[in-house]
Short mmCIF file of C-alpha atoms in Angstrom, two decimals:
data_model
loop_
_atom_site.label_atom_id
_atom_site.label_comp_id
_atom_site.label_asym_id
_atom_site.label_seq_id
_atom_site.Cartn_x
_atom_site.Cartn_y
_atom_site.Cartn_z
CA MET M 1389 8.42 -12.26 -9.58
CA LYS M 1390 9.39 -9.09 -7.76
CA LEU M 1391 8.47 -5.58 -8.67
CA VAL M 1392 11.45 -3.91 -10.65
CA TRP M 1393 12.51 -0.46 -9.18
CA SER M 1394 13.18 2.23 -11.72
CA PRO M 1395 15.57 4.92 -10.12
CA ASP M 1396 14.96 7.34 -13.15
CA THR M 1397 11.19 7.35 -13.02
CA ALA M 1398 11.22 7.64 -9.14
CA SER M 1399 13.63 10.78 -9.36
CA LYS M 1400 11.51 12.38 -12.13
CA ALA M 1401 8.20 11.89 -10.05
CA TYR M 1402 10.01 13.16 -6.93
CA ILE M 1403 11.42 16.29 -8.54
CA ASP M 1404 8.34 17.24 -10.14
CA THR M 1405 6.15 16.69 -6.98
CA VAL M 1406 8.57 18.72 -4.93
CA THR M 1407 8.18 21.56 -7.48
CA THR M 1408 4.46 21.42 -7.60
CA CYS M 1409 3.77 20.90 -3.73
CA LYS M 1410 6.51 23.39 -2.58
CA LYS M 1411 3.76 25.88 -1.56
CA PHE M 1412 2.04 23.37 0.66
CA THR M 1413 2.75 22.55 4.31
CA GLU M 1414 3.23 18.97 5.50
CA SER M 1415 3.99 17.69 2.06
CA ASP M 1416 7.13 15.89 2.82
CA HIS M 1417 5.25 12.41 2.72
CA VAL M 1418 3.83 13.29 -0.63
CA GLU M 1419 7.22 13.30 -2.34
CA LEU M 1420 8.03 10.03 -1.03
CA ILE M 1421 4.69 8.44 -2.17
CA SER M 1422 5.13 9.84 -5.55
CA ALA M 1423 8.73 8.78 -5.75
CA MET M 1424 7.75 5.21 -4.64
CA ALA M 1425 4.95 5.03 -7.25
CA GLY M 1426 7.25 6.14 -10.13
CA GLY M 1427 10.23 3.71 -8.86
CA TRP M 1428 7.83 0.64 -8.77
CA LYS M 1429 6.40 1.43 -12.06
CA PRO M 1430 2.79 0.05 -11.56
CA ARG M 1431 0.32 -0.09 -14.21
CA LEU M 1432 -2.48 0.62 -12.06
CA ILE M 1433 -2.27 3.21 -9.05
CA ILE M 1434 -5.19 3.14 -6.67
CA GLU M 1435 -5.89 5.79 -4.04
CA ALA M 1436 -8.66 5.65 -1.51
CA TRP M 1437 -9.25 9.42 -0.34
CA SER M 1438 -11.27 10.74 2.49
CA ILE M 1439 -13.33 13.87 2.94
CA GLY M 1440 -11.32 16.63 4.50
CA SER M 1441 -7.85 15.01 3.54
CA ASN M 1442 -5.03 17.05 2.14
CA ILE M 1443 -5.16 16.82 -1.65
CA THR M 1444 -1.34 16.87 -2.10
CA THR M 1445 -1.13 12.91 -2.10
CA SER M 1446 -3.37 12.85 -5.10
CA ILE M 1447 -1.44 15.52 -6.82
CA GLY M 1448 1.86 13.53 -6.27
CA LEU M 1449 0.25 10.30 -7.36
CA GLY M 1450 -1.00 12.03 -10.51
CA ILE M 1451 2.40 13.26 -11.44
CA ALA M 1452 3.81 9.75 -10.91
CA ALA M 1453 1.12 8.27 -13.05
CA ARG M 1454 1.77 10.70 -15.99
CA HIS M 1455 5.39 9.76 -15.97
CA LEU M 1456 4.57 6.14 -16.08
CA GLY M 1457 1.58 6.15 -18.45
CA ALA M 1458 -0.21 4.40 -15.64
CA ARG M 1459 -3.92 4.22 -14.87
CA TYR M 1460 -4.73 6.27 -11.76
CA VAL M 1461 -7.99 5.60 -10.05
CA CYS M 1462 -9.39 7.44 -7.03
CA ILE M 1463 -12.02 6.01 -4.64
CA VAL M 1464 -14.35 8.30 -2.80
CA GLN M 1465 -17.05 7.41 -0.47
CA ASN M 1466 -20.17 9.40 -1.99
CA LYS M 1467 -21.16 12.13 -4.31
CA ARG M 1468 -20.38 14.84 -1.79
CA ALA M 1469 -16.79 13.45 -1.46
CA LYS M 1470 -16.52 13.24 -5.35
CA LEU M 1471 -17.60 16.85 -5.55
CA GLU M 1472 -15.10 18.02 -2.87
CA TYR M 1473 -12.31 16.03 -4.51
CA GLU M 1474 -12.93 17.59 -7.99
CA SER M 1475 -13.05 21.02 -6.43
CA ALA M 1476 -9.70 20.57 -4.51
CA MET M 1477 -7.97 19.23 -7.58
CA ASN M 1478 -9.30 22.04 -9.79
CA ASN M 1479 -8.33 24.61 -7.48
CA HIS M 1480 -4.63 23.56 -7.60
CA GLY M 1481 -4.85 23.27 -11.32
CA SER M 1482 -4.37 19.49 -11.35
CA PRO M 1483 -6.02 16.98 -13.70
CA VAL M 1484 -8.73 14.97 -11.89
CA PRO M 1485 -8.06 11.22 -12.25
CA GLU M 1486 -10.72 8.52 -12.95
CA LEU M 1487 -13.04 8.64 -10.01
CA VAL M 1488 -14.94 5.65 -8.61
CA VAL M 1489 -17.84 6.18 -6.14
CA GLY M 1490 -19.02 3.22 -3.76
CA ASP M 1491 -18.32 0.95 -0.79
CA ALA M 1492 -15.05 -1.05 -0.53
CA LYS M 1493 -16.48 -4.43 -1.51
CA ASP M 1494 -18.31 -3.11 -4.84
CA VAL M 1495 -15.50 -0.94 -5.73
CA MET M 1496 -12.56 -3.41 -5.35
CA ALA M 1497 -14.42 -5.93 -7.13
CA ARG M 1498 -14.62 -3.93 -10.35
CA LEU M 1499 -10.90 -2.93 -10.22
CA PRO M 1500 -8.32 -5.16 -11.94
CA GLU M 1501 -5.03 -6.58 -10.19
CA VAL M 1502 -3.50 -3.98 -7.64
CA GLU M 1503 0.12 -3.05 -7.78
CA PHE M 1504 0.26 0.27 -5.89
CA MET M 1505 -2.49 1.33 -3.60
CA VAL M 1506 -2.68 4.19 -1.08
CA VAL M 1507 -5.58 4.34 1.49
CA ASP M 1508 -6.25 7.29 3.85
CA GLY M 1509 -5.93 5.98 7.52
CA ARG M 1510 -8.93 7.98 8.41
CA ARG M 1511 -11.33 5.95 6.25
CA LYS M 1512 -13.50 3.63 8.45
CA ASP M 1513 -13.51 1.10 5.54
CA LEU M 1514 -9.67 0.96 5.13
CA HIS M 1515 -9.41 -2.72 6.42
CA GLU M 1516 -12.06 -3.65 3.79
CA LEU M 1517 -10.42 -1.90 1.05
CA PHE M 1518 -6.99 -3.58 1.58
CA ARG M 1519 -8.48 -6.81 2.29
CA MET M 1520 -10.72 -6.83 -0.99
CA ALA M 1521 -7.92 -5.83 -3.22
CA LYS M 1522 -6.88 -8.34 -5.88
CA LEU M 1523 -3.01 -8.46 -5.92
CA SER M 1524 -1.04 -8.44 -9.12
CA HIS M 1525 1.08 -11.63 -9.93
CA ARG M 1526 4.14 -9.46 -9.25
CA GLY M 1527 2.79 -8.51 -5.82
CA ALA M 1528 1.86 -4.95 -4.58
CA VAL M 1529 3.13 -2.15 -2.60
CA LEU M 1530 0.55 -0.89 -0.05
CA LEU M 1531 0.41 2.37 1.86
CA CYS M 1532 -1.56 3.83 4.68
CA THR M 1533 -1.32 7.50 5.24
CA ASN M 1534 -2.39 9.29 8.44
CA GLY M 1535 -0.66 6.29 10.23
CA ARG M 1536 -1.47 7.80 13.62
CA GLN M 1537 -4.98 7.30 12.89
CA CYS M 1538 -4.37 3.72 11.74
CA PHE M 1539 -2.74 2.86 14.97
CA MET M 1540 -5.64 4.38 16.91
CA ASN M 1541 -8.03 2.04 14.93
CA GLY M 1542 -5.95 -1.09 15.59
CA PHE M 1543 -4.47 -1.21 12.06
CA GLY M 1544 -2.12 -4.13 11.33
CA TRP M 1545 -1.11 -5.70 8.07
CA GLU M 1546 -1.59 -9.17 9.06
CA LEU M 1547 -5.30 -8.29 9.72
CA VAL M 1548 -6.08 -7.06 6.24
CA ILE M 1549 -3.87 -9.10 3.70
CA GLY M 1550 -5.78 -12.36 4.16
CA ASP M 1551 -4.71 -16.16 4.10
CA LYS M 1552 -4.04 -15.84 0.40
CA SER M 1553 -1.34 -13.25 0.58
CA ARG M 1554 2.02 -13.02 2.10
CA LEU M 1555 3.60 -10.05 3.90
CA VAL M 1556 7.00 -9.87 2.46
CA ARG M 1557 8.34 -6.50 4.03
CA ALA M 1558 6.76 -3.79 6.19
CA ALA M 1559 7.76 -0.29 7.55
CA VAL M 1560 6.55 2.59 9.37
CA ILE M 1561 7.91 5.95 8.16
CA PRO M 1562 7.73 9.00 10.51
CA VAL M 1563 6.76 11.46 7.86
CA GLY M 1564 3.64 13.59 7.94
CA GLN M 1565 1.12 11.93 10.22
CA GLY M 1566 3.06 8.68 9.80
CA LEU M 1567 3.13 6.47 6.90
CA TYR M 1568 2.70 2.58 6.83
CA ILE M 1569 4.19 0.80 3.99
CA ALA M 1570 4.02 -2.88 3.04
CA TYR M 1571 5.07 -5.11 0.20
CA VAL M 1572 2.63 -8.02 -0.16
CA ARG M 1573 2.44 -10.89 -2.67
CA LYS M 1574 0.22 -13.88 -3.38
CA LYS M 1575 1.14 -17.12 -1.40
CA ARG M 1576 2.77 -19.77 -3.57
CA GLU M 1577 3.44 -23.51 -3.30
CA SER M 1578 7.03 -22.82 -2.22
CA ASP M 1579 5.64 -20.78 0.74
CA LYS M 1580 3.56 -23.75 1.87
CA ALA M 1581 6.65 -26.15 1.53
CA LEU M 1582 8.59 -23.75 3.74
CA VAL M 1583 5.95 -23.71 6.37
CA ARG M 1584 5.78 -27.40 6.31
CA LYS M 1585 9.71 -27.73 6.37
CA CYS M 1586 9.82 -25.18 9.40
CA SER M 1587 7.16 -27.25 11.25
CA ARG M 1588 9.37 -30.44 11.49
CA TRP M 1589 10.41 -32.00 14.79
CA ILE M 1590 14.25 -31.01 15.47
CA THR M 1591 16.37 -32.90 17.80
CA ARG M 1592 19.51 -31.49 19.80
CA ILE M 1593 22.08 -33.10 21.94
CA ASP M 1594 23.50 -30.99 24.74
CA GLN M 1595 27.28 -31.66 24.45
CA LYS M 1596 27.86 -31.07 28.04
CA THR M 1597 25.15 -33.15 29.76
CA GLY M 1598 24.46 -35.60 26.89
CA GLU M 1599 20.52 -34.99 27.27
CA GLU M 1600 18.47 -35.10 24.10
CA HIS M 1601 16.02 -31.91 23.49
CA VAL M 1602 13.36 -32.38 21.11
CA PHE M 1603 11.39 -29.35 19.65
CA ARG M 1604 9.31 -28.30 16.79
CA GLY M 1605 11.19 -25.81 14.31
#
């Protein structure tokens, strides 16, 4: 089952985010993230924030969550990060979402199925955060901000989604510092059947020479 796109909610989230974040510089990626969250209509939005990061992504996700009536959880590394995050959100007059403090393994084990997740590419545990996420039966949209840093750290979706998940679609968007986006879903029996089918031996006859060529498909 695929996620259902809602253009109405996406446009509302986008417009409200543009209005709210127009005073910030380098906020172009925030509107896109907010619109994507609004369009996919997740029941749970997860963000992994990093100390020193721009707070606008959180503002945009908060706007989308309010339009959707969705649960919005932000993961921070420690108490210092929690205080800095709360201060930044309060300074901009934005509601502070549900905050969770802890390492990737502990935090992700306590969260239910993920449908929409945004991780700051500067976090050292970004691979673990994505890898430990329990995907919804509908699949999940995963985003990595500060993509230049992701690239420097050798980031790749195949490295983080694990054997139980399948990368359906991925893209790199040149906004902000780069935005990595992926749609991932759990592997099903039909996927295994497709792999078996594609692994069969295939025979082809060269019409000009009459030679028989055998290769694995």
